[in-house]
Amino acid sequence: MIHIIGGIILSGGKGKRIGGKKPFRIFNGKYLIEYPSDVLKSLNIPFVTVFAKNSIDLFKEKEYLIKYKCIISFDLIEDKGPLMGILCGMRALNTKWFVVLPCDCPYISIEALKNLISKIDTAEKNNNLCIIPKHENGYIEPLFALYKRDSLHILNNIIMEDKNLSIRYFISHLNPLYVKAEELDETKRIFKNINTIEELKNVE
């Protein structure tokens, strides 16, 4: 069965600044990875979680799998950045659109995700292969975005060439639909990531 929307949670980063094992660092009583997982689950969006090629914590990964019953995938090749995670996620899940989320977004909200998904009709009409939030200063949020399955062959070619693995380079091939970041969340708080021990301790 082909679903219209599926999710990809990227959990393959090394998280050196946070002391490693970023997905399973506790923030406000929950693992970081549980925040995007809970939102996708509440919206009944099937999703795949992509971990690093080498397990960061086999016990916690198994514990997570049992709790969420999602698909688990692992990066095929190390150190290829988020594009490898997106590729593995797209290969693991049969959906038309993929909402890509980082594992460290504790301020994600159901409303913001619904707002993003509501842009799909426009993207379909304009043949946009991705939907990317954009701030007033031009900064984009490529890891809180939607990518169409039709972009998979482009992504595969870029990774095979192994010349430019920048996610912005990938997006430049997709006729992107940019949406104002504040349309998803007026406070833009949803885009805040947890990258350091200090941020992890700063529970709001």
Short mmCIF file of C-alpha atoms in Angstrom, two decimals:
data_model
loop_
_atom_site.label_atom_id
_atom_site.label_comp_id
_atom_site.label_asym_id
_atom_site.label_seq_id
_atom_site.Cartn_x
_atom_site.Cartn_y
_atom_site.Cartn_z
CA MET A 1 0.00 0.00 0.00
CA ILE A 2 1.33 3.42 -0.97
CA HIS A 3 0.74 6.13 1.62
CA ILE A 4 0.65 9.77 0.58
CA ILE A 5 2.93 10.94 3.40
CA GLY A 6 5.63 9.16 5.36
CA GLY A 7 8.25 10.39 7.77
CA ILE A 8 12.03 10.11 7.93
CA ILE A 9 13.72 10.87 11.24
CA LEU A 10 17.43 11.47 10.75
CA SER A 11 19.38 10.06 13.68
CA GLY A 12 22.75 9.30 12.14
CA GLY A 13 24.77 12.28 13.32
CA LYS A 14 27.68 11.71 15.67
CA GLY A 15 26.57 14.43 18.10
CA LYS A 16 30.11 15.15 19.29
CA ARG A 17 29.15 18.47 20.91
CA ILE A 18 26.52 16.75 23.01
CA GLY A 19 28.75 13.86 24.06
CA GLY A 20 27.52 11.34 21.49
CA LYS A 21 24.33 9.25 21.34
CA LYS A 22 22.29 12.36 20.56
CA PRO A 23 18.95 10.60 19.83
CA PHE A 24 18.95 9.13 23.34
CA ARG A 25 19.97 12.19 25.29
CA ILE A 26 17.24 13.14 27.75
CA PHE A 27 15.62 16.57 27.42
CA ASN A 28 12.80 17.50 29.78
CA GLY A 29 12.19 13.88 30.74
CA LYS A 30 12.17 12.37 27.25
CA TYR A 31 14.71 11.13 24.74
CA LEU A 32 15.24 13.76 22.06
CA ILE A 33 14.18 11.30 19.38
CA GLU A 34 10.82 10.78 21.06
CA TYR A 35 9.65 14.32 20.26
CA PRO A 36 9.43 13.96 16.46
CA SER A 37 8.40 10.31 16.85
CA ASP A 38 5.45 11.22 19.07
CA VAL A 39 4.24 13.89 16.63
CA LEU A 40 4.39 11.56 13.63
CA LYS A 41 2.69 8.80 15.59
CA SER A 42 -0.09 11.12 16.75
CA LEU A 43 -0.78 12.07 13.13
CA ASN A 44 -0.78 8.41 12.06
CA ILE A 45 2.09 9.05 9.66
CA PRO A 46 4.17 5.91 9.05
CA PHE A 47 7.84 6.64 9.50
CA VAL A 48 11.34 5.26 9.32
CA THR A 49 14.14 6.20 11.69
CA VAL A 50 17.60 6.16 10.17
CA PHE A 51 20.45 5.56 12.60
CA ALA A 52 24.20 5.67 11.99
CA LYS A 53 25.79 2.77 10.11
CA ASN A 54 27.29 1.44 13.32
CA SER A 55 24.85 1.13 16.21
CA ILE A 56 25.22 3.84 18.83
CA ASP A 57 23.33 1.89 21.49
CA LEU A 58 21.77 -1.41 20.45
CA PHE A 59 19.70 -1.74 23.63
CA LYS A 60 18.14 1.72 23.32
CA GLU A 61 17.53 1.28 19.59
CA LYS A 62 15.70 -1.98 20.31
CA GLU A 63 13.75 -0.32 23.13
CA TYR A 64 12.78 2.48 20.74
CA LEU A 65 11.70 0.03 18.03
CA ILE A 66 9.44 -1.85 20.45
CA LYS A 67 7.82 1.37 21.64
CA TYR A 68 7.14 2.98 18.25
CA LYS A 69 6.96 -0.06 15.96
CA CYS A 70 8.41 2.03 13.15
CA ILE A 71 10.80 0.92 10.45
CA ILE A 72 14.45 1.11 11.45
CA SER A 73 17.17 1.71 8.88
CA PHE A 74 20.88 2.44 9.04
CA ASP A 75 23.15 4.59 6.87
CA LEU A 76 24.61 2.44 4.10
CA ILE A 77 27.88 4.38 4.13
CA GLU A 78 29.39 6.42 6.96
CA ASP A 79 30.07 10.16 6.88
CA LYS A 80 27.85 11.03 3.92
CA GLY A 81 25.69 13.48 5.85
CA PRO A 82 21.91 13.85 5.82
CA LEU A 83 21.58 12.94 2.14
CA MET A 84 22.50 9.35 2.96
CA GLY A 85 19.86 9.28 5.69
CA ILE A 86 17.21 10.64 3.34
CA LEU A 87 18.16 8.10 0.68
CA CYS A 88 17.94 5.18 3.13
CA GLY A 89 14.63 6.47 4.43
CA MET A 90 13.14 6.81 0.96
CA ARG A 91 14.21 3.28 0.09
CA ALA A 92 12.66 1.86 3.26
CA LEU A 93 9.23 3.45 3.05
CA ASN A 94 6.75 3.41 0.17
CA THR A 95 5.15 6.86 0.24
CA LYS A 96 4.65 9.66 -2.26
CA TRP A 97 5.99 12.43 0.00
CA PHE A 98 8.46 12.28 2.87
CA VAL A 99 8.54 14.69 5.76
CA VAL A 100 12.16 14.81 6.89
CA LEU A 101 12.87 15.69 10.52
CA PRO A 102 15.99 15.74 12.68
CA CYS A 103 16.10 13.68 15.87
CA ASP A 104 16.86 16.76 17.98
CA CYS A 105 13.78 18.96 17.52
CA PRO A 106 11.99 18.93 20.89
CA TYR A 107 9.81 21.93 20.03
CA ILE A 108 8.17 20.34 17.01
CA SER A 109 4.39 20.66 17.00
CA ILE A 110 1.48 18.90 15.37
CA GLU A 111 0.13 22.21 14.08
CA ALA A 112 3.41 23.14 12.40
CA LEU A 113 3.63 19.79 10.66
CA LYS A 114 0.04 20.09 9.46
CA ASN A 115 0.84 23.54 8.10
CA LEU A 116 3.80 22.13 6.17
CA ILE A 117 1.78 19.22 4.79
CA SER A 118 -0.96 21.62 3.65
CA LYS A 119 1.47 22.97 1.02
CA ILE A 120 1.55 19.68 -0.89
CA ASP A 121 -1.36 20.59 -3.17
CA THR A 122 0.49 23.71 -4.32
CA ALA A 123 3.68 21.75 -4.87
CA GLU A 124 1.84 19.13 -6.92
CA LYS A 125 0.36 21.81 -9.19
CA ASN A 126 3.73 23.50 -9.73
CA ASN A 127 5.78 20.29 -10.09
CA ASN A 128 7.89 21.16 -7.05
CA LEU A 129 9.81 18.12 -5.77
CA CYS A 130 10.38 19.55 -2.30
CA ILE A 131 8.82 22.02 0.13
CA ILE A 132 11.33 23.98 2.19
CA PRO A 133 10.71 26.51 5.01
CA LYS A 134 12.60 29.76 4.48
CA HIS A 135 13.37 32.58 6.90
CA GLU A 136 13.26 36.29 6.07
CA ASN A 137 17.06 36.40 5.98
CA GLY A 138 17.12 33.70 3.30
CA TYR A 139 18.18 30.87 5.63
CA ILE A 140 16.39 27.62 4.82
CA GLU A 141 15.35 24.62 6.93
CA PRO A 142 16.09 21.60 4.71
CA LEU A 143 15.79 19.16 7.63
CA PHE A 144 12.28 20.24 8.54
CA ALA A 145 10.91 19.80 5.05
CA LEU A 146 9.02 17.64 2.55
CA TYR A 147 10.61 15.74 -0.34
CA LYS A 148 8.76 13.93 -3.11
CA ARG A 149 9.58 10.35 -4.06
CA ASP A 150 10.18 11.55 -7.62
CA SER A 151 13.41 13.13 -6.36
CA LEU A 152 14.86 9.74 -5.37
CA HIS A 153 16.68 9.15 -8.65
CA ILE A 154 18.26 12.61 -8.43
CA LEU A 155 19.39 11.93 -4.89
CA ASN A 156 20.78 8.54 -5.83
CA ASN A 157 22.79 10.05 -8.72
CA ILE A 158 24.24 12.77 -6.47
CA ILE A 159 25.38 10.25 -3.89
CA MET A 160 26.82 7.95 -6.55
CA GLU A 161 28.81 10.85 -8.02
CA ASP A 162 30.07 11.66 -4.50
CA LYS A 163 31.17 15.15 -5.57
CA ASN A 164 28.82 17.48 -3.75
CA LEU A 165 26.82 16.04 -0.86
CA SER A 166 25.43 19.38 0.29
CA ILE A 167 21.71 19.17 0.89
CA ARG A 168 21.36 22.61 -0.71
CA TYR A 169 22.95 21.23 -3.87
CA PHE A 170 20.33 18.49 -3.89
CA ILE A 171 17.52 21.00 -3.36
CA SER A 172 18.78 23.11 -6.28
CA HIS A 173 17.78 20.24 -8.61
CA LEU A 174 14.23 19.95 -7.26
CA ASN A 175 12.41 23.13 -8.30
CA PRO A 176 11.77 23.83 -4.59
CA LEU A 177 8.65 25.41 -3.20
CA TYR A 178 9.77 27.78 -0.45
CA VAL A 179 7.30 28.60 2.31
CA LYS A 180 7.70 31.32 4.91
CA ALA A 181 8.99 29.84 8.16
CA GLU A 182 6.53 31.91 10.17
CA GLU A 183 3.63 30.33 8.27
CA LEU A 184 4.48 27.07 9.97
CA ASP A 185 5.10 28.57 13.40
CA GLU A 186 4.93 32.30 14.17
CA THR A 187 7.55 31.93 16.90
CA LYS A 188 9.85 29.80 14.66
CA ARG A 189 10.64 27.89 17.83
CA ILE A 190 10.04 24.56 16.11
CA PHE A 191 13.33 24.94 14.25
CA LYS A 192 15.43 25.09 17.39
CA ASN A 193 17.79 22.13 17.67
CA ILE A 194 19.64 20.79 20.70
CA ASN A 195 23.32 20.57 19.86
CA THR A 196 25.30 21.04 23.07
CA ILE A 197 25.32 19.86 26.68
CA GLU A 198 24.43 23.40 27.75
CA GLU A 199 21.34 23.45 25.53
CA LEU A 200 20.36 20.01 26.79
CA LYS A 201 20.37 21.29 30.36
CA ASN A 202 18.45 24.45 29.51
CA VAL A 203 14.98 22.98 29.92
CA GLU A 204 12.33 25.59 29.18
#
